């Protein structure tokens, strides 16, 4: 099944589904192997793994190149964190074109201004996009997609920037009318109150996506109870890498030896397996001349 259709089904099915952050081809491969139905192409994680900030410091084509590796390595859909769409409606619709060419299943855009800042940094002073301008951007994106199943998720940042329920609902409804396939309602609170109040009023008008990074102690059953469709585990693979790399680097630095580290890291064979090295061996047998033939050519 097409990746776009897979993501559409994940979003529209009655069951609550989960997608997991990845930030390069390797982590995307592992997310798929683990059993997740989809991948979150996190802006925070991709930028952090590039050693830059989540402020659109990496150009959108640099991010796209990274996404292409993720997409090539996997067969489950990627929902890409498209930040604010990298400009106005015109940049955003070109983004859709380029994502479709790379078999990315959908994109999420947030109603803030370019260059964006991560929602958990100085959120109260972050300006929101004009509703009409952002709605036009969504319309342009939906009008430009070639695959009818390509997904555009509209992310509402009203709660993040300190606005209330009324503003969040007004924005979500405007984006629904503009053609968004789903709404991501974001909250930086450590409890689930804002989301619960939103969900009561929203009443299933469109599929809802949640990112429980800050309200992570809320039991998953609550997400189901309020009728959410998709949960994004947004950054734990990146954070796991940071801890693992720190731990091993410090150990090897102190020991001036890799003896202790050897059994604490993945075996080299596992690296080769994740790279699908066996496939190349089989292809070499099929496509490269056999040794004896090569030797004959060299002799001649
Ligand atoms: C990301 O993963 O980049 C997100 C989610 O946008 S969050 O950082 O929680 O805002
Ligand atoms: Mg992001």
Short mmCIF file of C-alpha atoms and ligand atoms in Angstrom, two decimals:
data_model
loop_
_atom_site.label_atom_id
_atom_site.label_comp_id
_atom_site.label_asym_id
_atom_site.label_seq_id
_atom_site.Cartn_x
_atom_site.Cartn_y
_atom_site.Cartn_z
CA UNK A 1 0.00 0.00 0.00
CA UNK A 2 1.22 3.52 -0.80
CA UNK A 3 2.84 5.31 2.13
CA UNK A 4 0.32 8.16 1.79
CA UNK A 5 -2.61 5.73 2.00
CA UNK A 6 -1.04 4.04 5.02
CA UNK A 7 -0.78 7.37 6.84
CA UNK A 8 -4.32 8.31 5.88
CA UNK A 9 -5.58 5.04 7.32
CA UNK A 10 -3.59 5.58 10.53
CA UNK A 11 -5.18 9.00 10.92
CA UNK A 12 -8.73 8.04 10.06
CA UNK A 13 -8.98 4.64 11.74
CA UNK A 14 -10.95 4.44 14.97
CA UNK A 15 -7.97 3.05 16.88
CA UNK A 16 -5.43 5.27 18.55
CA UNK A 17 -2.11 4.88 16.75
CA UNK A 18 1.46 5.87 17.58
CA UNK A 19 4.32 7.13 15.45
CA UNK A 20 7.89 7.45 16.62
CA UNK A 21 10.53 10.06 16.02
CA UNK A 22 13.49 9.35 13.76
CA UNK A 23 16.14 11.74 12.54
CA UNK A 24 18.18 9.84 9.96
CA UNK A 25 18.10 6.69 7.85
CA UNK A 26 19.40 4.48 10.63
CA UNK A 27 16.96 5.59 13.32
CA UNK A 28 14.11 5.40 10.77
CA UNK A 29 15.09 1.80 9.98
CA UNK A 30 15.06 0.91 13.68
CA UNK A 31 11.67 2.57 14.24
CA UNK A 32 10.18 0.47 11.44
CA UNK A 33 11.80 -2.74 12.71
CA UNK A 34 10.44 -2.08 16.18
CA UNK A 35 6.92 -2.31 14.81
CA UNK A 36 5.74 1.29 14.62
CA UNK A 37 3.28 2.02 11.83
CA UNK A 38 4.82 5.37 11.02
CA UNK A 39 7.68 7.80 11.59
CA UNK A 40 7.71 11.36 12.86
CA UNK A 41 10.35 13.35 10.94
CA UNK A 42 10.96 15.65 13.88
CA UNK A 43 12.33 19.12 13.17
CA UNK A 44 13.88 19.28 16.62
CA UNK A 45 15.57 15.91 16.30
CA UNK A 46 16.77 16.36 12.72
CA UNK A 47 18.21 19.82 13.47
CA UNK A 48 19.80 18.64 16.72
CA UNK A 49 21.37 15.65 14.99
CA UNK A 50 22.83 18.11 12.47
CA UNK A 51 24.29 20.12 15.37
CA UNK A 52 22.10 23.18 14.79
CA UNK A 53 19.13 24.76 16.55
CA UNK A 54 15.43 24.18 15.92
CA UNK A 55 15.19 27.65 14.34
CA UNK A 56 15.31 26.77 10.63
CA UNK A 57 19.08 27.04 10.73
CA UNK A 58 19.35 23.99 8.47
CA UNK A 59 18.00 24.90 5.04
CA UNK A 60 14.89 23.08 3.93
CA UNK A 61 16.77 21.28 1.16
CA UNK A 62 19.34 20.04 3.69
CA UNK A 63 16.49 18.66 5.76
CA UNK A 64 14.91 17.19 2.65
CA UNK A 65 18.13 15.37 1.75
CA UNK A 66 18.09 13.81 5.21
CA UNK A 67 14.43 12.85 4.83
CA UNK A 68 15.20 11.19 1.52
CA UNK A 69 17.57 8.80 3.30
CA UNK A 70 14.88 8.10 5.89
CA UNK A 71 12.28 7.46 3.22
CA UNK A 72 14.55 5.25 1.09
CA UNK A 73 15.40 3.12 4.11
CA UNK A 74 11.82 2.40 5.15
CA UNK A 75 8.43 1.23 3.91
CA UNK A 76 6.23 2.82 6.58
CA UNK A 77 4.95 6.39 6.16
CA UNK A 78 6.82 9.46 7.36
CA UNK A 79 4.91 12.44 8.68
CA UNK A 80 7.35 15.28 8.23
CA UNK A 81 7.54 18.16 10.68
CA UNK A 82 7.48 20.97 8.12
CA UNK A 83 7.74 23.75 10.76
CA UNK A 84 6.01 26.81 9.28
CA UNK A 85 6.33 25.59 5.68
CA UNK A 86 9.66 27.39 5.13
CA UNK A 87 8.10 30.64 3.91
CA UNK A 88 4.74 31.69 2.53
CA UNK A 89 2.13 29.65 0.61
CA UNK A 90 4.41 29.44 -2.39
CA UNK A 91 7.34 27.92 -0.49
CA UNK A 92 4.94 25.56 1.30
CA UNK A 93 3.36 24.25 -1.90
CA UNK A 94 6.79 23.70 -3.43
CA UNK A 95 7.68 21.77 -0.27
CA UNK A 96 4.68 19.49 -0.89
CA UNK A 97 5.87 18.85 -4.43
CA UNK A 98 9.37 17.93 -3.25
CA UNK A 99 8.07 15.75 -0.40
CA UNK A 100 5.83 13.81 -2.76
CA UNK A 101 8.77 13.20 -5.08
CA UNK A 102 10.57 11.58 -2.13
CA UNK A 103 7.57 9.46 -1.07
CA UNK A 104 7.02 11.32 2.18
CA UNK A 105 3.43 10.58 3.21
CA UNK A 106 2.48 13.88 4.80
CA UNK A 107 3.59 17.12 6.35
CA UNK A 108 2.61 19.00 9.47
CA UNK A 109 2.85 22.79 9.50
CA UNK A 110 2.51 25.02 12.55
CA UNK A 111 0.86 28.43 12.74
CA UNK A 112 3.91 30.45 13.70
CA UNK A 113 6.31 32.65 11.75
CA UNK A 114 9.45 31.75 9.79
CA UNK A 115 12.08 31.30 11.18
CA UNK A 116 10.36 29.27 13.89
CA UNK A 117 11.51 28.52 17.43
CA UNK A 118 10.85 25.25 19.25
CA UNK A 119 7.54 25.34 21.11
CA UNK A 120 9.22 24.74 24.46
CA UNK A 121 11.61 27.72 24.24
CA UNK A 122 10.28 31.17 25.20
CA UNK A 123 6.91 30.14 23.83
CA UNK A 124 4.99 33.03 25.40
CA UNK A 125 6.76 35.59 23.21
CA UNK A 126 6.39 33.67 19.97
CA UNK A 127 3.98 35.38 17.55
CA UNK A 128 1.31 33.31 15.84
CA UNK A 129 0.65 33.40 12.11
CA UNK A 130 -2.28 35.40 10.80
CA UNK A 131 -5.21 32.97 10.52
CA UNK A 132 -6.10 33.92 6.94
CA UNK A 133 -2.51 33.75 5.78
CA UNK A 134 -2.02 30.33 7.38
CA UNK A 135 -5.33 29.10 5.96
CA UNK A 136 -4.23 30.21 2.48
CA UNK A 137 -1.01 28.26 2.97
CA UNK A 138 -2.97 25.09 3.80
CA UNK A 139 -5.23 25.62 0.77
CA UNK A 140 -2.23 26.06 -1.51
CA UNK A 141 -0.62 22.91 -0.14
CA UNK A 142 -3.76 20.83 -0.59
CA UNK A 143 -4.34 22.25 -4.09
CA UNK A 144 -0.81 21.39 -5.17
CA UNK A 145 -0.58 17.76 -4.03
CA UNK A 146 -0.66 15.21 -6.83
CA UNK A 147 -1.42 12.12 -4.73
CA UNK A 148 -4.91 12.56 -3.29
CA UNK A 149 -3.90 10.70 -0.12
CA UNK A 150 -1.00 13.03 0.76
CA UNK A 151 -1.67 14.40 4.24
CA UNK A 152 -1.45 17.98 5.49
CA UNK A 153 -1.72 18.33 9.26
CA UNK A 154 -2.39 21.81 10.67
CA UNK A 155 -0.68 22.38 14.02
CA UNK A 156 -2.35 24.83 16.37
CA UNK A 157 0.12 26.67 18.64
CA UNK A 158 -2.45 28.82 20.46
CA UNK A 159 -2.05 27.05 23.82
CA UNK A 160 1.73 27.04 23.44
CA UNK A 161 1.85 30.81 23.05
CA UNK A 162 -0.49 31.47 25.98
CA UNK A 163 -3.81 31.92 24.19
CA UNK A 164 -6.91 30.16 25.45
CA UNK A 165 -9.40 27.59 24.27
CA UNK A 166 -11.40 30.04 22.17
CA UNK A 167 -8.40 31.01 20.03
CA UNK A 168 -7.33 27.38 19.68
CA UNK A 169 -10.78 26.34 18.49
CA UNK A 170 -11.10 29.32 16.14
CA UNK A 171 -7.81 28.44 14.50
CA UNK A 172 -8.46 24.72 14.28
CA UNK A 173 -11.84 25.35 12.65
CA UNK A 174 -10.34 27.81 10.13
CA UNK A 175 -7.67 25.28 9.19
CA UNK A 176 -10.30 22.54 8.86
CA UNK A 177 -12.26 24.75 6.48
CA UNK A 178 -9.06 25.46 4.54
CA UNK A 179 -8.76 21.73 3.83
CA UNK A 180 -6.39 20.34 6.49
CA UNK A 181 -6.64 16.56 6.89
CA UNK A 182 -6.01 16.63 10.64
CA UNK A 183 -5.27 19.03 13.48
CA UNK A 184 -2.31 18.75 15.83
CA UNK A 185 -3.25 20.50 19.04
CA UNK A 186 -0.10 21.22 21.02
CA UNK A 187 0.31 21.95 24.72
CA UNK A 188 3.32 22.64 26.91
CA UNK A 189 1.45 21.99 30.16
CA UNK A 190 2.47 19.05 32.31
CA UNK A 191 -1.17 18.03 32.67
CA UNK A 192 -3.82 17.12 30.08
CA UNK A 193 -6.35 19.86 30.94
CA UNK A 194 -5.93 22.07 27.85
CA UNK A 195 -6.20 19.13 25.50
CA UNK A 196 -9.22 17.70 27.30
CA UNK A 197 -11.08 21.02 27.07
CA UNK A 198 -10.22 21.31 23.39
CA UNK A 199 -11.33 17.76 22.60
CA UNK A 200 -14.71 18.25 24.27
CA UNK A 201 -15.52 21.23 22.07
CA UNK A 202 -13.90 19.85 18.95
CA UNK A 203 -16.23 16.86 18.83
CA UNK A 204 -14.38 14.84 16.18
CA UNK A 205 -14.63 17.40 13.40
CA UNK A 206 -11.28 16.17 12.03
CA UNK A 207 -8.69 13.62 13.23
CA UNK A 208 -6.61 14.90 16.13
CA UNK A 209 -2.87 14.44 16.65
CA UNK A 210 -1.22 14.79 20.08
CA UNK A 211 2.41 15.25 21.14
CA UNK A 212 2.62 14.35 24.86
CA UNK A 213 6.24 15.42 25.35
CA UNK A 214 5.35 17.62 28.35
CA UNK A 215 2.22 15.86 29.63
CA UNK A 216 3.95 12.48 29.41
CA UNK A 217 2.60 11.24 32.75
CA UNK A 218 -0.95 11.27 31.37
CA UNK A 219 -1.94 7.62 30.88
CA UNK A 220 -2.21 6.64 27.24
CA UNK A 221 -5.78 5.46 27.92
CA UNK A 222 -6.72 9.13 28.42
CA UNK A 223 -5.67 9.98 24.87
CA UNK A 224 -7.99 7.27 23.65
CA UNK A 225 -10.77 8.38 25.94
CA UNK A 226 -10.83 11.93 24.55
CA UNK A 227 -10.94 10.56 21.01
CA UNK A 228 -7.44 11.37 19.75
CA UNK A 229 -6.38 9.54 16.58
CA UNK A 230 -2.61 9.72 16.60
CA UNK A 231 0.07 10.17 19.22
CA UNK A 232 3.58 11.32 18.29
CA UNK A 233 6.46 10.22 20.50
CA UNK A 234 8.46 13.19 19.29
CA UNK A 235 12.06 13.06 20.46
CA UNK A 236 13.03 10.05 22.57
CA UNK A 237 15.31 8.44 19.99
CA UNK A 238 17.34 11.63 19.74
CA UNK A 239 17.51 11.91 23.53
CA UNK A 240 18.47 8.24 23.85
CA UNK A 241 21.33 8.81 21.38
CA UNK A 242 22.60 11.79 23.35
CA UNK A 243 22.82 9.79 26.56
CA UNK A 244 24.34 6.73 24.89
CA UNK A 245 26.97 8.74 22.98
CA UNK A 246 27.92 10.74 26.08
CA UNK A 247 28.25 7.60 28.17
CA UNK A 248 30.45 5.72 25.69
CA UNK A 249 32.56 8.74 24.71
CA UNK A 250 33.29 9.52 28.36
CA UNK A 251 34.17 5.89 29.12
CA UNK A 252 36.54 5.56 26.16
CA UNK A 253 38.08 8.98 26.87
CA UNK A 254 38.78 8.04 30.50
CA UNK A 255 39.93 4.48 29.82
CA UNK A 256 42.05 5.30 26.78
CA UNK A 257 40.85 1.88 25.70
CA UNK A 258 37.76 0.35 24.12
CA UNK A 259 37.84 -2.84 26.17
CA UNK A 260 35.06 -1.90 28.58
CA UNK A 261 32.96 -0.30 25.88
CA UNK A 262 33.05 -3.25 23.49
CA UNK A 263 30.22 -5.19 25.11
CA UNK A 264 28.14 -2.10 25.76
CA UNK A 265 27.69 -1.12 22.12
CA UNK A 266 25.99 -2.77 19.15
CA UNK A 267 28.05 -5.45 17.44
CA UNK A 268 29.55 -4.50 14.10
CA UNK A 269 27.49 -7.33 12.57
CA UNK A 270 24.38 -5.48 13.75
CA UNK A 271 25.54 -2.32 11.99
CA UNK A 272 26.03 -4.29 8.76
CA UNK A 273 22.61 -5.94 9.16
CA UNK A 274 20.89 -2.59 9.61
CA UNK A 275 22.64 -1.39 6.46
CA UNK A 276 21.26 -4.44 4.60
CA UNK A 277 24.72 -5.56 3.62
CA UNK A 278 23.45 -9.03 2.63
CA UNK A 279 21.44 -7.53 -0.20
CA UNK A 280 24.61 -6.10 -1.73
CA UNK A 281 26.36 -9.45 -1.49
CA UNK A 282 23.50 -11.12 -3.38
CA UNK A 283 23.47 -8.33 -5.96
CA UNK A 284 27.22 -8.66 -6.47
CA UNK A 285 26.77 -12.35 -7.22
CA UNK A 286 24.08 -11.49 -9.73
CA UNK A 287 25.64 -8.51 -11.45
CA UNK A 288 29.43 -8.64 -11.08
CA UNK A 289 31.42 -10.92 -13.36
CA UNK A 290 32.67 -14.02 -11.55
CA UNK A 291 36.31 -14.00 -10.42
CA UNK A 292 37.43 -16.50 -13.06
CA UNK A 293 35.88 -14.39 -15.81
CA UNK A 294 37.54 -11.26 -14.42
CA UNK A 295 40.87 -13.04 -14.21
CA UNK A 296 40.53 -14.15 -17.82
CA UNK A 297 39.92 -10.54 -18.89
CA UNK A 298 42.94 -9.35 -16.91
CA UNK A 299 45.15 -12.08 -18.48
CA UNK A 300 44.11 -11.05 -21.99
C1 LIG B 1 9.45 18.32 16.88
O1 LIG B 1 9.63 17.14 17.17
O2 LIG B 1 10.28 18.99 16.26
C2 LIG B 1 8.20 18.99 17.25
C3 LIG B 1 7.47 18.53 18.41
O3 LIG B 1 7.85 19.96 16.63
S1 LIG B 1 7.88 19.53 19.75
O4 LIG B 1 9.32 19.66 19.82
O5 LIG B 1 7.30 18.82 20.87
O6 LIG B 1 7.26 20.82 19.57
MG1 LIG B 2 9.25 20.71 15.39
#
